CSV table of C-alpha atoms in Angstrom, one decimal:
chain,number,residue,atom,x,y,z
A,22,UNK,CA,-10.2,-5.7,9.9
A,23,UNK,CA,-11.7,-5.7,6.4
A,24,UNK,CA,-12.1,-9.0,4.5
A,25,UNK,CA,-11.0,-8.4,1.0
A,26,UNK,CA,-13.4,-9.7,-1.8
A,27,UNK,CA,-16.3,-9.8,0.7
A,28,UNK,CA,-16.6,-6.6,2.6
A,29,UNK,CA,-14.2,-3.9,1.3
A,30,UNK,CA,-15.6,-1.6,-1.3
A,31,UNK,CA,-13.3,1.3,-1.0
A,32,UNK,CA,-12.3,3.3,-4.1
A,33,UNK,CA,-8.6,2.3,-3.6
A,34,UNK,CA,-6.4,-0.4,-2.2
A,35,UNK,CA,-4.4,-0.6,1.0
A,36,UNK,CA,-5.2,0.8,4.4
A,37,UNK,CA,-8.6,2.4,4.1
A,38,UNK,CA,-7.6,5.3,6.4
A,39,UNK,CA,-4.6,6.4,4.3
A,40,UNK,CA,-5.5,6.4,0.6
A,41,UNK,CA,-2.5,7.5,-1.5
A,42,UNK,CA,0.0,7.8,1.3
A,43,UNK,CA,1.8,5.2,3.4
A,44,UNK,CA,0.3,4.1,6.7
A,45,UNK,CA,3.5,4.7,8.7
A,46,UNK,CA,3.7,5.7,12.3
A,47,UNK,CA,2.5,9.3,12.7
A,48,UNK,CA,0.8,9.4,9.3
A,49,UNK,CA,-2.4,11.3,8.9
A,50,UNK,CA,-5.5,9.0,9.1
A,51,UNK,CA,-9.0,9.6,7.9
A,52,UNK,CA,-12.0,9.3,10.3
A,53,UNK,CA,-13.5,5.9,9.6
A,54,UNK,CA,-17.0,7.5,9.7
A,55,UNK,CA,-16.0,9.5,6.6
A,56,UNK,CA,-14.6,6.6,4.6
A,57,UNK,CA,-17.0,5.3,1.9
A,58,UNK,CA,-17.0,1.6,1.4
A,59,UNK,CA,-16.3,0.4,4.9
A,60,UNK,CA,-18.8,-2.3,6.0
A,61,UNK,CA,-21.7,-1.1,8.1
A,62,UNK,CA,-23.3,-4.5,8.6
A,63,UNK,CA,-21.7,-7.3,10.7
A,64,UNK,CA,-20.8,-10.3,8.6
A,65,UNK,CA,-20.2,-13.8,9.9
A,66,UNK,CA,-19.0,-16.6,7.5
A,67,UNK,CA,-21.0,-19.8,8.0
A,68,UNK,CA,-20.9,-23.3,6.5
A,69,UNK,CA,-22.8,-24.7,3.5
A,70,UNK,CA,-25.0,-26.7,5.8
A,71,UNK,CA,-25.9,-23.8,8.1
A,72,UNK,CA,-26.5,-21.5,5.1
A,73,UNK,CA,-28.9,-24.1,3.6
A,74,UNK,CA,-30.8,-24.4,6.9
A,75,UNK,CA,-31.2,-20.6,7.2
A,76,UNK,CA,-32.3,-20.1,3.6
A,77,UNK,CA,-34.7,-23.0,3.7
A,78,UNK,CA,-36.7,-21.2,6.5
A,79,UNK,CA,-37.1,-18.0,4.5
A,80,UNK,CA,-40.4,-17.2,2.8
A,81,UNK,CA,-41.6,-14.3,0.7
A,82,UNK,CA,-40.9,-13.8,-3.0
A,83,UNK,CA,-38.0,-15.5,-4.8
A,84,UNK,CA,-34.8,-13.4,-5.0
A,85,UNK,CA,-33.8,-12.1,-8.4
A,86,UNK,CA,-31.9,-14.6,-10.6
A,87,UNK,CA,-28.6,-12.8,-10.0
A,88,UNK,CA,-29.0,-13.5,-6.3
A,89,UNK,CA,-29.8,-17.2,-6.7
A,90,UNK,CA,-27.0,-19.6,-5.7
A,91,UNK,CA,-26.1,-23.2,-6.0
A,92,UNK,CA,-27.2,-24.7,-2.6
A,93,UNK,CA,-29.4,-27.8,-2.9
A,94,UNK,CA,-32.7,-28.2,-1.3
A,95,UNK,CA,-31.5,-31.3,0.6
A,96,UNK,CA,-28.1,-32.9,0.9
A,97,UNK,CA,-29.0,-36.1,-1.0
A,98,UNK,CA,-31.1,-34.6,-3.8
A,99,UNK,CA,-30.3,-32.6,-6.9
A,100,UNK,CA,-33.1,-29.9,-6.6
A,101,UNK,CA,-31.7,-26.4,-6.3
A,102,UNK,CA,-32.8,-24.5,-3.3
A,103,UNK,CA,-34.8,-21.4,-4.3
A,104,UNK,CA,-33.5,-18.4,-2.5
A,105,UNK,CA,-36.2,-16.1,-1.1
A,106,UNK,CA,-36.2,-12.6,0.3
A,107,UNK,CA,-38.1,-13.3,3.5
A,108,UNK,CA,-39.3,-12.4,6.0
A,109,UNK,CA,-39.1,-15.5,8.2
A,110,UNK,CA,-41.0,-17.2,9.5
A,111,UNK,CA,-38.0,-18.5,11.5
A,112,UNK,CA,-35.9,-16.0,13.4
A,113,UNK,CA,-32.1,-16.2,13.6
A,114,UNK,CA,-30.1,-14.9,16.6
A,115,UNK,CA,-26.5,-14.0,16.0
A,116,UNK,CA,-23.9,-13.1,18.6
A,117,UNK,CA,-21.2,-11.0,16.9
A,118,UNK,CA,-18.3,-9.4,18.7
A,119,UNK,CA,-16.2,-6.9,16.7
A,120,UNK,CA,-13.4,-4.6,17.5
A,121,UNK,CA,-12.0,-1.6,15.6
A,122,UNK,CA,-8.3,-1.3,15.9
A,123,UNK,CA,-5.1,-0.8,14.0
A,124,UNK,CA,-2.2,-3.2,14.0
A,125,UNK,CA,1.3,-3.5,12.5
A,126,UNK,CA,1.9,-5.4,9.3
A,127,UNK,CA,5.3,-6.8,8.3
A,128,UNK,CA,6.6,-7.0,4.7
A,129,UNK,CA,9.8,-9.0,4.2
A,130,UNK,CA,12.0,-7.4,1.5
A,131,UNK,CA,15.2,-8.7,0.0
A,132,UNK,CA,17.2,-6.6,-2.3
A,133,UNK,CA,20.1,-7.8,-4.6
A,134,UNK,CA,21.7,-4.7,-6.1
A,135,UNK,CA,22.4,-4.7,-9.8
A,136,UNK,CA,25.8,-4.5,-11.3
A,137,UNK,CA,25.4,-2.6,-14.6
A,138,UNK,CA,21.9,-1.1,-14.2
A,139,UNK,CA,21.3,-0.8,-10.5
A,140,UNK,CA,18.6,1.9,-11.1
A,141,UNK,CA,16.4,-0.6,-12.9
A,142,UNK,CA,14.3,-2.6,-10.5
A,143,UNK,CA,12.6,-6.0,-11.0
A,144,UNK,CA,10.3,-7.1,-8.3
A,145,UNK,CA,9.2,-10.7,-7.4
A,146,UNK,CA,6.3,-10.9,-5.0
A,147,UNK,CA,4.1,-13.3,-2.9
A,148,UNK,CA,2.1,-12.7,0.2
A,149,UNK,CA,2.7,-14.5,3.5
A,150,UNK,CA,-0.6,-13.9,5.3
A,151,UNK,CA,-3.5,-16.4,5.0
A,152,UNK,CA,-7.0,-17.2,6.0
A,153,UNK,CA,-6.7,-20.3,8.3
A,154,UNK,CA,-3.9,-22.6,7.0
A,155,UNK,CA,-3.6,-21.3,3.5
A,156,UNK,CA,-1.8,-24.3,2.0
A,157,UNK,CA,-2.6,-23.2,-1.5
A,158,UNK,CA,-3.3,-19.4,-1.0
A,159,UNK,CA,-0.6,-18.3,-0.4
A,160,UNK,CA,1.7,-20.9,1.1
A,161,UNK,CA,2.3,-22.8,-2.1
A,162,UNK,CA,3.6,-19.6,-3.7
A,163,UNK,CA,5.5,-18.7,-0.5
A,164,UNK,CA,7.3,-22.0,-0.5
A,165,UNK,CA,8.1,-21.8,-4.2
A,166,UNK,CA,9.4,-18.2,-3.9
A,167,UNK,CA,11.6,-19.2,-0.9
A,168,UNK,CA,13.2,-21.8,-3.1
A,169,UNK,CA,13.8,-19.2,-5.8
A,170,UNK,CA,15.5,-17.0,-3.2
A,171,UNK,CA,17.5,-20.0,-1.9
A,172,UNK,CA,18.9,-20.6,-5.4
A,173,UNK,CA,19.7,-16.9,-5.9
A,174,UNK,CA,21.5,-16.9,-2.5
A,175,UNK,CA,23.7,-19.8,-3.6
A,176,UNK,CA,24.4,-18.0,-6.9
A,177,UNK,CA,25.4,-14.9,-4.9
A,178,UNK,CA,27.8,-16.9,-2.7
A,179,UNK,CA,29.4,-18.1,-6.0
A,180,UNK,CA,30.0,-14.5,-7.1
A,181,UNK,CA,26.9,-13.9,-9.2
A,182,UNK,CA,25.4,-10.4,-9.4
A,183,UNK,CA,22.4,-9.4,-11.5
A,184,UNK,CA,22.7,-6.9,-14.3
A,185,UNK,CA,19.7,-5.1,-12.8
A,186,UNK,CA,18.5,-4.8,-9.2
A,187,UNK,CA,16.3,-7.6,-8.0
A,188,UNK,CA,13.8,-7.1,-5.2
A,189,UNK,CA,12.1,-10.2,-3.7
A,190,UNK,CA,9.1,-9.3,-1.5
A,191,UNK,CA,6.9,-11.3,0.8
A,192,UNK,CA,3.9,-9.1,1.4
A,193,UNK,CA,1.8,-9.0,4.6
A,194,UNK,CA,-2.0,-8.3,4.8
A,195,UNK,CA,-2.8,-9.2,1.2
A,196,UNK,CA,-6.1,-10.6,2.3
A,197,UNK,CA,-6.9,-7.2,4.0
A,198,UNK,CA,-7.2,-5.0,1.0
A,199,UNK,CA,-3.7,-5.7,-0.4
A,200,UNK,CA,-2.3,-4.0,2.6
A,201,UNK,CA,1.4,-4.8,2.5
A,202,UNK,CA,2.0,-4.3,-1.2
A,203,UNK,CA,-0.2,-1.2,-1.5
A,204,UNK,CA,1.4,0.5,1.5
A,205,UNK,CA,4.9,-0.2,0.2
A,206,UNK,CA,4.0,1.0,-3.2
A,207,UNK,CA,2.6,4.2,-1.8
A,208,UNK,CA,5.7,4.7,0.4
A,209,UNK,CA,8.1,4.0,-2.5
A,210,UNK,CA,6.0,5.6,-5.2
A,211,UNK,CA,8.5,8.2,-6.4
A,212,UNK,CA,11.4,5.7,-6.5
A,213,UNK,CA,9.2,3.1,-8.3
A,214,UNK,CA,8.1,5.6,-10.9
A,215,UNK,CA,11.8,6.3,-11.7
A,216,UNK,CA,13.2,2.8,-11.4
A,217,UNK,CA,10.4,0.2,-11.6
A,218,UNK,CA,10.8,-2.1,-14.7
A,219,UNK,CA,8.5,-5.1,-14.0
A,220,UNK,CA,6.7,-7.0,-11.2
A,221,UNK,CA,6.3,-10.8,-11.3
A,222,UNK,CA,3.8,-11.8,-8.7
A,223,UNK,CA,2.9,-15.3,-7.6
A,224,UNK,CA,0.1,-15.0,-5.2
A,225,UNK,CA,-0.1,-18.8,-5.0
A,226,UNK,CA,1.7,-21.5,-7.0
A,227,UNK,CA,-0.6,-24.6,-7.0
A,228,UNK,CA,-4.3,-25.2,-6.5
A,229,UNK,CA,-5.4,-27.8,-8.9
A,230,UNK,CA,-3.1,-29.7,-11.2
A,231,UNK,CA,-6.0,-30.9,-13.3
A,232,UNK,CA,-6.6,-27.4,-14.6
A,233,UNK,CA,-4.1,-25.4,-16.8
A,234,UNK,CA,-1.6,-22.9,-15.7
A,235,UNK,CA,-3.3,-19.4,-15.3
A,236,UNK,CA,-1.2,-16.3,-16.1
A,237,UNK,CA,-2.5,-12.8,-16.1
A,238,UNK,CA,0.0,-10.1,-17.2
A,239,UNK,CA,0.4,-6.7,-18.7
A,240,UNK,CA,0.7,-7.4,-22.5
A,241,UNK,CA,4.3,-6.2,-22.6
A,242,UNK,CA,5.2,-9.3,-20.6
A,243,UNK,CA,3.3,-11.9,-22.7
A,244,UNK,CA,6.2,-12.7,-25.0
A,245,UNK,CA,8.5,-13.2,-22.1
A,246,UNK,CA,6.1,-15.7,-20.4
A,247,UNK,CA,5.7,-17.7,-23.5
A,248,UNK,CA,9.4,-17.9,-24.2
A,249,UNK,CA,10.3,-19.0,-20.7
A,250,UNK,CA,7.5,-21.6,-20.7
A,251,UNK,CA,9.3,-23.3,-23.6
A,252,UNK,CA,12.5,-23.5,-21.4
A,253,UNK,CA,10.8,-25.1,-18.4
A,254,UNK,CA,10.0,-28.8,-18.5
A,255,UNK,CA,6.7,-30.4,-17.5
A,256,UNK,CA,7.2,-32.3,-14.2
A,257,UNK,CA,5.5,-35.4,-15.6
A,258,UNK,CA,7.8,-35.6,-18.7
A,259,UNK,CA,5.2,-34.5,-21.2
A,260,UNK,CA,7.3,-31.9,-22.9
A,261,UNK,CA,7.7,-28.3,-22.1
A,262,UNK,CA,5.5,-26.2,-19.9
A,263,UNK,CA,4.4,-24.4,-23.0
A,264,UNK,CA,3.2,-27.6,-24.5
A,265,UNK,CA,1.3,-28.9,-21.5
A,266,UNK,CA,-0.1,-25.4,-20.8
A,267,UNK,CA,-1.5,-25.2,-24.4
A,268,UNK,CA,-2.8,-28.8,-24.2
A,269,UNK,CA,-4.6,-28.4,-20.9
A,270,UNK,CA,-6.1,-25.1,-22.0
A,271,UNK,CA,-7.5,-26.7,-25.2
A,272,UNK,CA,-8.8,-29.7,-23.2
A,273,UNK,CA,-10.7,-27.4,-20.7
A,274,UNK,CA,-11.5,-24.4,-22.9
A,275,UNK,CA,-15.2,-25.3,-23.0
A,276,UNK,CA,-15.6,-25.7,-19.2
A,277,UNK,CA,-17.1,-22.9,-17.1
A,278,UNK,CA,-14.4,-21.5,-15.0
A,279,UNK,CA,-13.8,-18.8,-12.4
A,280,UNK,CA,-10.5,-17.6,-13.9
A,281,UNK,CA,-8.8,-20.3,-16.0
A,282,UNK,CA,-8.7,-18.1,-19.1
A,283,UNK,CA,-9.8,-14.5,-18.4
A,284,UNK,CA,-10.5,-11.8,-20.8
A,285,UNK,CA,-10.9,-11.8,-24.6
A,286,UNK,CA,-10.9,-15.6,-24.8
A,287,UNK,CA,-12.9,-17.4,-27.5
A,288,UNK,CA,-13.7,-21.0,-26.4
A,289,UNK,CA,-15.1,-21.9,-29.8
A,290,UNK,CA,-11.7,-22.3,-31.5
A,291,UNK,CA,-8.7,-24.3,-30.5
A,292,UNK,CA,-5.8,-22.2,-29.3
A,293,UNK,CA,-2.5,-22.1,-31.3
A,294,UNK,CA,-0.5,-20.9,-28.3
A,295,UNK,CA,-1.2,-20.6,-24.6
A,296,UNK,CA,-3.6,-17.8,-23.7
A,297,UNK,CA,-2.6,-15.2,-21.2
A,298,UNK,CA,-5.2,-12.9,-19.6
A,299,UNK,CA,-4.1,-9.3,-20.4
A,300,UNK,CA,-5.9,-7.8,-17.4
A,301,UNK,CA,-3.8,-8.3,-14.3
A,302,UNK,CA,-6.3,-7.3,-11.7
A,303,UNK,CA,-6.8,-8.5,-8.1
A,304,UNK,CA,-3.6,-9.5,-6.3
A,305,UNK,CA,-0.4,-7.9,-5.1
A,306,UNK,CA,0.5,-6.8,-8.7
A,307,UNK,CA,-2.5,-4.4,-8.4
A,308,UNK,CA,-0.7,-1.5,-6.7
A,309,UNK,CA,2.1,-1.5,-9.2
A,310,UNK,CA,-0.1,-1.9,-12.3
A,311,UNK,CA,-3.1,0.3,-11.4
A,312,UNK,CA,-1.5,2.8,-9.0
A,313,UNK,CA,1.9,3.2,-10.6
A,314,UNK,CA,1.5,2.0,-14.2
A,315,UNK,CA,4.2,-0.6,-14.0
A,316,UNK,CA,4.0,-3.8,-16.0
A,317,UNK,CA,2.9,-6.6,-13.7
A,318,UNK,CA,1.6,-10.2,-13.6
A,319,UNK,CA,0.2,-13.0,-11.5
A,320,UNK,CA,0.2,-16.8,-11.9
A,321,UNK,CA,-0.8,-20.1,-10.4
A,322,UNK,CA,-1.4,-23.6,-11.5
A,323,UNK,CA,-5.0,-24.6,-11.7
A,324,UNK,CA,-8.2,-22.6,-11.2
A,325,UNK,CA,-11.5,-24.0,-9.7
A,326,UNK,CA,-10.7,-25.5,-6.3
A,327,UNK,CA,-13.2,-25.8,-3.6
A,328,UNK,CA,-11.0,-25.4,-0.5
A,329,UNK,CA,-10.5,-21.6,-1.0
A,330,UNK,CA,-9.9,-19.8,2.3
A,331,UNK,CA,-11.4,-22.7,4.3
A,332,UNK,CA,-10.2,-24.9,7.2
A,333,UNK,CA,-9.6,-27.7,4.7
A,334,UNK,CA,-7.0,-25.8,2.7
A,335,UNK,CA,-4.3,-27.5,4.7
A,336,UNK,CA,-1.1,-29.4,4.2
A,337,UNK,CA,-2.9,-32.8,4.3
A,338,UNK,CA,-5.0,-31.6,1.3
A,339,UNK,CA,-1.9,-30.4,-0.5
A,340,UNK,CA,0.1,-33.6,0.1
A,341,UNK,CA,-2.7,-36.1,-0.6
A,342,UNK,CA,-4.8,-34.4,-3.3
A,343,UNK,CA,-3.2,-31.5,-5.1
A,344,UNK,CA,0.6,-32.1,-5.4
A,345,UNK,CA,1.7,-35.2,-3.4
A,346,UNK,CA,5.3,-35.0,-4.5
A,347,UNK,CA,5.4,-31.2,-4.8
A,348,UNK,CA,6.3,-31.5,-8.4
A,349,UNK,CA,4.2,-28.5,-9.4
A,350,UNK,CA,5.7,-26.4,-6.6
A,351,UNK,CA,9.1,-27.1,-8.1
A,352,UNK,CA,7.8,-26.3,-11.6
A,353,UNK,CA,6.4,-22.9,-10.4
A,354,UNK,CA,9.7,-22.1,-8.6
A,355,UNK,CA,11.6,-22.8,-11.8
A,356,UNK,CA,9.1,-20.7,-13.8
A,357,UNK,CA,9.3,-17.7,-11.5
A,358,UNK,CA,13.0,-18.0,-11.1
A,359,UNK,CA,13.7,-18.2,-14.9
A,360,UNK,CA,11.4,-15.2,-15.5
A,361,UNK,CA,13.3,-13.3,-12.9
A,362,UNK,CA,16.7,-14.2,-14.4
A,363,UNK,CA,15.6,-13.1,-17.8
A,364,UNK,CA,14.4,-9.8,-16.5
A,365,UNK,CA,17.5,-9.0,-14.5
A,366,UNK,CA,20.1,-10.5,-16.9
A,367,UNK,CA,18.9,-10.1,-20.5
A,368,UNK,CA,21.0,-7.6,-22.4
A,369,UNK,CA,17.9,-5.9,-23.7
A,370,UNK,CA,15.1,-5.6,-21.1
A,371,UNK,CA,12.5,-8.2,-22.3
A,372,UNK,CA,9.5,-5.9,-22.5
A,373,UNK,CA,7.5,-6.2,-25.7
A,374,UNK,CA,6.0,-2.8,-26.8
A,375,UNK,CA,4.6,-4.5,-29.9
A,376,UNK,CA,2.5,-6.7,-27.6
A,377,UNK,CA,1.3,-3.7,-25.8
A,378,UNK,CA,0.3,-2.0,-29.0
A,379,UNK,CA,-1.6,-5.1,-30.2
A,380,UNK,CA,-3.5,-5.3,-26.9
A,381,UNK,CA,-4.4,-1.6,-27.0
A,382,UNK,CA,-5.6,-1.9,-30.6
A,383,UNK,CA,-7.9,-4.8,-29.6
A,384,UNK,CA,-9.3,-2.8,-26.6
A,385,UNK,CA,-9.7,0.3,-28.7
A,386,UNK,CA,-11.6,-1.6,-31.4
A,387,UNK,CA,-14.1,-2.7,-28.7
A,388,UNK,CA,-14.3,0.9,-27.5
A,389,UNK,CA,-15.1,2.1,-31.0
A,390,UNK,CA,-17.9,-0.5,-31.3
A,391,UNK,CA,-19.4,0.8,-28.1
A,392,UNK,CA,-19.1,4.4,-29.3
A,393,UNK,CA,-20.9,3.4,-32.5
A,394,UNK,CA,-23.7,1.7,-30.6
A,395,UNK,CA,-24.1,5.0,-28.6
A,396,UNK,CA,-24.2,6.9,-31.9
A,397,UNK,CA,-21.2,8.9,-30.9
A,398,UNK,CA,-19.2,10.7,-33.6
A,399,UNK,CA,-16.0,8.8,-34.5
A,400,UNK,CA,-14.2,12.2,-34.4
A,401,UNK,CA,-14.3,12.1,-30.6
A,402,UNK,CA,-11.9,9.2,-30.3
A,403,UNK,CA,-9.8,10.0,-33.4
A,404,UNK,CA,-6.9,11.6,-31.5
A,405,UNK,CA,-6.4,8.4,-29.6
A,406,UNK,CA,-6.7,6.3,-32.7
A,407,UNK,CA,-4.0,8.4,-34.5
A,408,UNK,CA,-1.7,8.3,-31.5
A,409,UNK,CA,-2.1,4.5,-31.2
A,410,UNK,CA,-1.1,4.1,-34.8
A,411,UNK,CA,2.0,6.2,-34.1
A,412,UNK,CA,2.8,4.1,-31.1
A,413,UNK,CA,2.4,0.8,-33.0
A,414,UNK,CA,4.8,2.1,-35.7
A,415,UNK,CA,7.3,3.1,-33.1
A,416,UNK,CA,7.1,-0.3,-31.4
A,417,UNK,CA,7.6,-2.1,-34.7
A,418,UNK,CA,10.5,0.1,-35.6
A,419,UNK,CA,12.2,-0.5,-32.3
A,420,UNK,CA,11.7,-4.2,-32.5
A,421,UNK,CA,13.4,-4.3,-35.9
A,422,UNK,CA,16.3,-2.2,-34.6
A,423,UNK,CA,16.7,-4.3,-31.5
A,424,UNK,CA,16.8,-7.6,-33.5
A,425,UNK,CA,19.4,-6.1,-35.9
A,426,UNK,CA,21.6,-4.9,-33.1
A,427,UNK,CA,21.5,-8.3,-31.4
A,428,UNK,CA,22.2,-10.2,-34.6
A,429,UNK,CA,25.1,-8.2,-35.9
A,430,UNK,CA,27.0,-8.1,-32.5
A,431,UNK,CA,26.8,-4.3,-32.1
A,432,UNK,CA,25.0,-4.7,-28.8
A,433,UNK,CA,27.9,-6.6,-27.2
A,434,UNK,CA,30.7,-4.2,-28.2
A,435,UNK,CA,32.5,-2.7,-25.2
A,436,UNK,CA,32.0,0.8,-26.5
A,437,UNK,CA,28.3,0.3,-26.5
A,438,UNK,CA,28.0,-0.3,-22.7
A,439,UNK,CA,26.8,3.3,-21.8
A,440,UNK,CA,24.2,3.2,-24.6
A,441,UNK,CA,23.0,-0.2,-23.5
A,442,UNK,CA,22.0,1.4,-20.2
A,443,UNK,CA,20.3,4.3,-21.9
A,444,UNK,CA,18.3,2.0,-24.3
A,445,UNK,CA,17.0,-0.1,-21.4
A,446,UNK,CA,16.1,3.1,-19.5
A,447,UNK,CA,14.0,4.3,-22.4
A,448,UNK,CA,12.4,0.9,-22.8
A,449,UNK,CA,11.4,0.7,-19.1
A,450,UNK,CA,9.9,4.2,-19.4
A,451,UNK,CA,7.5,3.1,-22.2
A,452,UNK,CA,5.0,1.4,-19.9
A,453,UNK,CA,5.5,4.1,-17.2
A,454,UNK,CA,4.2,6.6,-19.8
A,455,UNK,CA,0.7,5.1,-19.3
A,456,UNK,CA,0.3,7.0,-16.1
A,457,UNK,CA,-2.3,9.7,-15.2
A,458,UNK,CA,-1.0,11.8,-12.3
A,459,UNK,CA,-4.5,13.0,-11.5
A,460,UNK,CA,-6.0,9.5,-11.6
A,461,UNK,CA,-8.9,8.1,-13.5
A,462,UNK,CA,-12.3,10.0,-13.6
A,463,UNK,CA,-13.7,10.0,-10.0
A,464,UNK,CA,-11.1,7.5,-8.8
A,465,UNK,CA,-7.8,9.3,-8.2
A,466,UNK,CA,-6.0,6.3,-6.6
A,467,UNK,CA,-6.2,4.4,-9.9
A,468,UNK,CA,-3.6,6.1,-12.2
A,469,UNK,CA,-2.8,3.4,-14.7
A,470,UNK,CA,-4.4,3.9,-18.1
A,471,UNK,CA,-4.4,0.3,-19.3
A,472,UNK,CA,-6.7,-1.4,-16.7
A,473,UNK,CA,-8.7,-0.7,-13.5
A,474,UNK,CA,-11.6,-2.4,-11.7
A,475,UNK,CA,-14.8,-1.3,-13.4
A,476,UNK,CA,-16.0,0.4,-10.3
A,477,UNK,CA,-17.4,3.5,-12.0
A,478,UNK,CA,-19.9,1.7,-14.1
A,479,UNK,CA,-22.1,-1.0,-12.4
A,480,UNK,CA,-22.3,-4.2,-14.5
A,481,UNK,CA,-19.4,-3.3,-16.7
A,482,UNK,CA,-17.2,-6.3,-17.5
A,483,UNK,CA,-14.5,-4.7,-19.6
A,484,UNK,CA,-11.6,-3.3,-17.4
A,485,UNK,CA,-9.5,-2.1,-20.3
A,486,UNK,CA,-8.8,1.6,-21.1
A,487,UNK,CA,-10.9,2.7,-18.1
A,488,UNK,CA,-10.4,6.4,-18.5
A,489,UNK,CA,-12.1,6.2,-21.9
A,490,UNK,CA,-14.5,3.4,-21.3
A,491,UNK,CA,-16.1,4.8,-18.1
A,492,UNK,CA,-17.2,8.2,-19.4
A,493,UNK,CA,-18.2,6.7,-22.7
A,494,UNK,CA,-20.5,4.2,-20.9
A,495,UNK,CA,-21.9,7.0,-18.6
A,496,UNK,CA,-22.4,9.4,-21.5
A,497,UNK,CA,-20.0,12.0,-20.0
A,498,UNK,CA,-18.9,13.7,-23.1
A,499,UNK,CA,-16.9,16.5,-21.4
A,500,UNK,CA,-14.9,14.0,-19.3
A,501,UNK,CA,-14.4,11.8,-22.3
A,502,UNK,CA,-12.9,14.6,-24.3
A,503,UNK,CA,-10.4,15.4,-21.5
A,504,UNK,CA,-9.5,11.7,-21.2
A,505,UNK,CA,-8.9,11.5,-24.9
A,506,UNK,CA,-6.3,14.2,-24.5
A,507,UNK,CA,-4.7,12.3,-21.6
A,508,UNK,CA,-4.6,9.0,-23.6
A,509,UNK,CA,-3.2,10.5,-26.8
A,510,UNK,CA,-0.5,12.4,-24.9
A,511,UNK,CA,0.5,9.2,-23.0
A,512,UNK,CA,0.7,7.2,-26.2
A,513,UNK,CA,2.9,9.9,-27.9
A,514,UNK,CA,5.2,10.0,-24.8
A,515,UNK,CA,5.5,6.2,-25.0
A,516,UNK,CA,6.3,6.4,-28.7
A,517,UNK,CA,8.9,9.1,-28.0
A,518,UNK,CA,10.7,6.7,-25.6
A,519,UNK,CA,10.7,4.0,-28.3
A,520,UNK,CA,12.1,6.4,-30.9
A,521,UNK,CA,14.9,7.5,-28.6
A,522,UNK,CA,15.7,3.8,-27.9
A,523,UNK,CA,15.7,3.0,-31.6
A,524,UNK,CA,18.0,5.9,-32.3
A,525,UNK,CA,20.5,4.7,-29.6
A,526,UNK,CA,20.4,1.2,-31.1
A,527,UNK,CA,21.2,2.5,-34.5
A,528,UNK,CA,24.3,4.3,-33.2
A,529,UNK,CA,25.7,1.5,-31.0
A,530,UNK,CA,28.6,0.8,-33.3
A,531,UNK,CA,29.7,4.4,-33.3
A,532,UNK,CA,32.3,5.5,-30.7
A,533,UNK,CA,31.1,8.0,-28.1
């Protein structure tokens, strides 16, 4: 097996022997000896105490600062242990037994067919595998999503059917290179490219209620998350989730954090609204966002918890320390469930192209600054800049037409029903336009143009617009020129979908 986040360094997600195709029975598999990124050194997790004991017996020069950690020289003191490179003088004997084998993983998929737009799919996700007990990761999210599914089941028994198709998934093998979600996405790739509208993932629900809600999402979903947060009530009676989310982010914005805020966050100024990380990397939304260019998200309540993937992340910890009355589990179930209902029931699919345009503009400005530092001619990026301007205008025009159609009642006229389906089909296709069939430079599995792990450039901390950023950072002018064409074409395709949607909105009142 491969421990995600510790050992795996493949240039793709999912089964390392079947990159880009599903690992189904009988599928072609690569020879493990030919797979780059598989671990070649046995690794054994050990405790804090044992690690300190081993490191304290190393001599030699101090390790570089980037390799220094936070272990203390002794349990009672406050002196940081200096990590050294060795050798010895102590010798350590390890007994490691490893096996190489394949096994079956099991995703659990529930599908509720849509009534009016069955070919538009909204996906809710969580994974059900865990390291040790996994009370927070992922079982808090699993429990909350089961409650969402229970509520939807009762609604179905009462005769409810969604406007769009809802797929609720419990993924297996997330901790093993996103195995369950990646393999399903590869298996269903053609269908998802035609029908996928949005993915709302909840890897885990609750870790630390003293930290703010963390949401990472494609920019087209930000407006939806903020609107729904105003509808959901804080479990302690302190107003809406929106209000407590903002309050806690402002209270903790100056604290160092693993992932409480994410990208493009300025801690020096108070927030006016909750901040959402626009770079949804890392969990089961990854295969959809980065492999298929679908809008996706992840969320959980509270970063910075010390029990991560340990024996102590158990039910006792959850019941006595984190969420004794399971109030925040209920909150996250309500949040995910309401997001799902908005996505499958809203007359106009709640995707915000203007939000996408703003995020791309911000990322492109950072790219231009980097190009200027590299003394690159601004003409190189100009086709993307012009296409981005056209896309922004198309997004603004569509938003105005949408608001007009909703306010004057044209959208609800019976004669408009066929055009409603067409409008939403065009709107869903906007995000899917940001797809590179041949993949990103040197990494063909990653085909989404918005974000990708910065694997191509060591030390790079900006994951946005990777097809442009990577060759720019590496000084690959020919590759950059080709990627400029890819990005400009994708932006114009997205703008064309918005223009068609706007035209349909303007003719809603006309009989067919």
